[in-house]
C-alpha positions in Angstrom: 38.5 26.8 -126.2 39.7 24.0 -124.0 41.6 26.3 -121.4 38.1 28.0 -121.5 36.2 25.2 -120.2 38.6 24.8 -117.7 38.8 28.4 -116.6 34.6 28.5 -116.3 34.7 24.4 -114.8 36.9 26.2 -112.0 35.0 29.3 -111.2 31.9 26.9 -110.7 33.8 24.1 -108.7 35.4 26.9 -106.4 32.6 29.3 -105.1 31.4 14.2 -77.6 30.6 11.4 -70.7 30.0 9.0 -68.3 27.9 10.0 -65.3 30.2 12.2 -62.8 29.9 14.2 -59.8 26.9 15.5 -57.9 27.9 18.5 -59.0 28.3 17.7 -62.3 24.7 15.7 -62.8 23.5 19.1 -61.6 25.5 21.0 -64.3 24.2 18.7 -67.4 20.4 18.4 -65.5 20.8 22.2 -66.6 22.0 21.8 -69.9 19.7 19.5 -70.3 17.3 21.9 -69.7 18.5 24.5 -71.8 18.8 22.1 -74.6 15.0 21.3 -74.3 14.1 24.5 -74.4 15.6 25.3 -77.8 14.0 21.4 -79.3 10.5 21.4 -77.3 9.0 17.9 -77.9 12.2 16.7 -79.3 14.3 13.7 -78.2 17.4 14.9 -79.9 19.3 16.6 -77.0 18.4 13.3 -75.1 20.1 11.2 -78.2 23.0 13.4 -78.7 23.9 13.4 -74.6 23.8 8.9 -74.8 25.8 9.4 -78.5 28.4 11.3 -75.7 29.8 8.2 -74.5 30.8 6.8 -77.8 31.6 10.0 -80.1 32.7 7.5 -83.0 29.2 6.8 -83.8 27.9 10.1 -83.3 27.8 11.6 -86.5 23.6 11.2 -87.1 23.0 12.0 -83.5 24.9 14.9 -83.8 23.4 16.0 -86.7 20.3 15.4 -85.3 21.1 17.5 -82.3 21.7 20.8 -84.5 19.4 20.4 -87.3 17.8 23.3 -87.1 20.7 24.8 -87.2 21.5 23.2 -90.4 18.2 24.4 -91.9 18.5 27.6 -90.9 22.1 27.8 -92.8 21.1 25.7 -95.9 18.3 28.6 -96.3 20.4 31.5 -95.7 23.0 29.3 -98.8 20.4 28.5 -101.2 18.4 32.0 -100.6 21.3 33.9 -101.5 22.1 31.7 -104.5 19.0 32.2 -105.9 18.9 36.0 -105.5 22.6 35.8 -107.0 21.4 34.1 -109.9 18.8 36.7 -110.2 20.7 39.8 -109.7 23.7 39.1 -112.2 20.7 39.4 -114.7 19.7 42.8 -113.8 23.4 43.7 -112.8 25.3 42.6 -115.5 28.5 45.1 -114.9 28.3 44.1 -110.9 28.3 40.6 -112.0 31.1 40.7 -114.7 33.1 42.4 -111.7 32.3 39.4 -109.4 33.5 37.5 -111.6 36.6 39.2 -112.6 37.5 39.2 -108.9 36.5 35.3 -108.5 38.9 34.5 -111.1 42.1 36.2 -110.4 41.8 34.7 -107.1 42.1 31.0 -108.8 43.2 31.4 -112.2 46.4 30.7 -111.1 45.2 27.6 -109.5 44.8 26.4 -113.0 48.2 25.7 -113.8 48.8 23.6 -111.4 48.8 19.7 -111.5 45.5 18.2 -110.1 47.5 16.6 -106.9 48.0 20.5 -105.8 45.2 21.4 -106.8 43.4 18.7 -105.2 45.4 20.1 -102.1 44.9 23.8 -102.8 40.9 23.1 -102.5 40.9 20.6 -100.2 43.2 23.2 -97.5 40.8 26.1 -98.6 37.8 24.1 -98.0 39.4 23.3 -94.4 40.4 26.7 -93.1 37.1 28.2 -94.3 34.8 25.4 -92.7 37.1 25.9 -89.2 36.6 29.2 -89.4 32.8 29.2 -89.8 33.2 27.1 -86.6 35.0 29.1 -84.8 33.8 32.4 -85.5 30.1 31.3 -84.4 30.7 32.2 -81.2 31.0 36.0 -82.6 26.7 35.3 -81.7 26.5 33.3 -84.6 26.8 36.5 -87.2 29.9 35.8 -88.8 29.1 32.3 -90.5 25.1 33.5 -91.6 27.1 36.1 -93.5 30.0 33.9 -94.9 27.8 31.7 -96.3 25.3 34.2 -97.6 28.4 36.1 -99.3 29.1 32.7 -100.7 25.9 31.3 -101.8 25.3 35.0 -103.9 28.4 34.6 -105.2 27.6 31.3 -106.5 24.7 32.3 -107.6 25.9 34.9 -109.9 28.9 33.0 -111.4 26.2 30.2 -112.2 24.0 32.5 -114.2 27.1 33.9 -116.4 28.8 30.8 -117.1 25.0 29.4 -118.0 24.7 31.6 -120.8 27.6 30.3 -122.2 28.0 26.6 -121.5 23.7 25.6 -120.6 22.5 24.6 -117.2 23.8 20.6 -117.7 27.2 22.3 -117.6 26.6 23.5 -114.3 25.2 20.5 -113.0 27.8 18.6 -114.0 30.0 21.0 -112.4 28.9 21.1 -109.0 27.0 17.9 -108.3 30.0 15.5 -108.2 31.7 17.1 -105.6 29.0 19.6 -104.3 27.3 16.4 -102.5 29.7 16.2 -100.3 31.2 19.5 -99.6 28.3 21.4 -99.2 27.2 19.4 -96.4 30.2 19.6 -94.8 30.3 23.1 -95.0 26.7 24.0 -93.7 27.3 21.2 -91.0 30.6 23.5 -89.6 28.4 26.8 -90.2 25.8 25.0 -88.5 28.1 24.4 -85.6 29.1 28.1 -85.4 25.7 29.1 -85.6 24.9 26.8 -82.0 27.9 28.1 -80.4 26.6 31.6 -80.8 23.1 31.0 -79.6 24.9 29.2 -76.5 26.8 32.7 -75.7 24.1 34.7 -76.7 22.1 32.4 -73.9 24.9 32.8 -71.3 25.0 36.5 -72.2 21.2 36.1 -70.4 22.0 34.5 -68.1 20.7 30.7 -69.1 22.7 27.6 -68.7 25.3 26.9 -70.7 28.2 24.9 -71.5 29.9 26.9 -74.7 33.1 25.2 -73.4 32.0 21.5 -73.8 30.1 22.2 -76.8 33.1 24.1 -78.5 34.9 20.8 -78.0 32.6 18.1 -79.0 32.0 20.8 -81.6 36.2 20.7 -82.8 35.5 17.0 -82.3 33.1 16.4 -85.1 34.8 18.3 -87.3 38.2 16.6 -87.5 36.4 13.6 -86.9 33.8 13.6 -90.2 33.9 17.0 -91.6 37.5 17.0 -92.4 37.8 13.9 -93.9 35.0 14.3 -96.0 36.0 17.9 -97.1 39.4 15.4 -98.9 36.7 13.6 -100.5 35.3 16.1 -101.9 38.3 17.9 -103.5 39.9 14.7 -104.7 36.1 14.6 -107.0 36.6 18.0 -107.6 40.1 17.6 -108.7 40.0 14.5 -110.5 36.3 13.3 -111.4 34.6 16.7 -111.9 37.1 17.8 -114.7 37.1 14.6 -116.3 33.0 14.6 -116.0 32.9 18.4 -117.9 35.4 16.7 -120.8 33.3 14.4 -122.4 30.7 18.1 -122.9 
């Protein structure tokens, strides 16, 4: 029964410049521009170009800069999670499926000790969130679909280890360490969703500059993503499981 509550714990735990050139005031007048276009009446793009100049304290003016972004991908998360939840009801052989797939992927994760499996999930949570990143500037397409993949996926191993264990179980499963991943991973989607609206802009012909914002982009996330991503999987490899024992 215990190697149970383990198996189900696991299946829920694991679904920035200093004023330049003539030329180059030009360049960021218009990227300036571009940036008020997409936030009209917003001082955002305004904060995040002064947060430039010292990227260490940037993390609330950059997040500032793309929240809407960040909406955007926290609905398309939670949206799918919800119509997860709903459909393993009606679906109950797709579901069991889903599940079957989920955990052959990370049942062997279970045998390990918690240091590599602190490591396994902190490494997974790494690569995924780069790649998010990364493959916005595929327009932006590639992440919205990762993450809806993700959040139904979620969503359905949620209801099916809810019959069996009760919602608390699943709270207990996913807040400790959810608080802190899942930001971190809609704040790289969120990334990869802005780097595809700036190519789809220079694709018609607006201003842009994908190259600096690709950077500052890879910047952020080593700088505060990353970390906290190791956060988050030492609580998930240590404080979660320890949580779900005392239930």
């Amino acid at each position: 029964m215990e190697r149970e509550d383990d198996h189900n714990s696991e299946e829920i735990r694991a679904g920035v410049q200093m004023a330049g050139t003539p030329e180059e005031n030009m360049e960021n007048r218009g990227y300036a521009a571009e940036e008020n276009d997409f936030f009209p009446g917003s001082s955002s793009a305004d904060t995040w170009r002064n947060i430039r100049k010292d990227p260490k304290k940037g993390f609330t003016g950059y997040v500032r800069f793309i929240w809407p972004y960040i909406l955007i991908i926290s609905f398309v998360f939670f949206g799918s999670l919800v119509a997860g939840y709903i459909s393993a009801e009606y679906f109950p052989s797709m579901a069991d499926s889903l599940r079957e797939s989920f955990s052959s992927r990370f049942e062997p994760i279970m045998t390990m000790n918690p240091l590599l499996i602190m490591l396994v999930i902190f490494l997974n949570n790494s690569f995924v969130s780069l790649l998010f990143l990364v493959l916005g500037l595929a327009l932006g397409v590639l992440p919205v679909l990762f993450i809806a993949f993700n959040g139904y996926l979620v969503g359905v191993i949620a209801y099916l280890v809810a019959q069996e264990k009760g919602m608390l179980f699943i709270l207990l499963a996913l807040l400790p360490h959810g608080i802190v991943e899942l930001p971190m991973v809609f704040l790289a989607a969120a990334i990869g969703l802005r780097l595809g609206y700036q190519v789809f802009s220079a694709l018609i012909g607006r201003p842009t500059q994908i190259k600096r914002e690709f950077k500052e982009g890879l910047i952020f996330y080593f700088r505060w993503i990353l970390p906290l991503l190791l956060v988050a999987a030492i609580i998930e490899a240590f404080i979660t499981p320890f949580i779900l024992s005392f239930i």
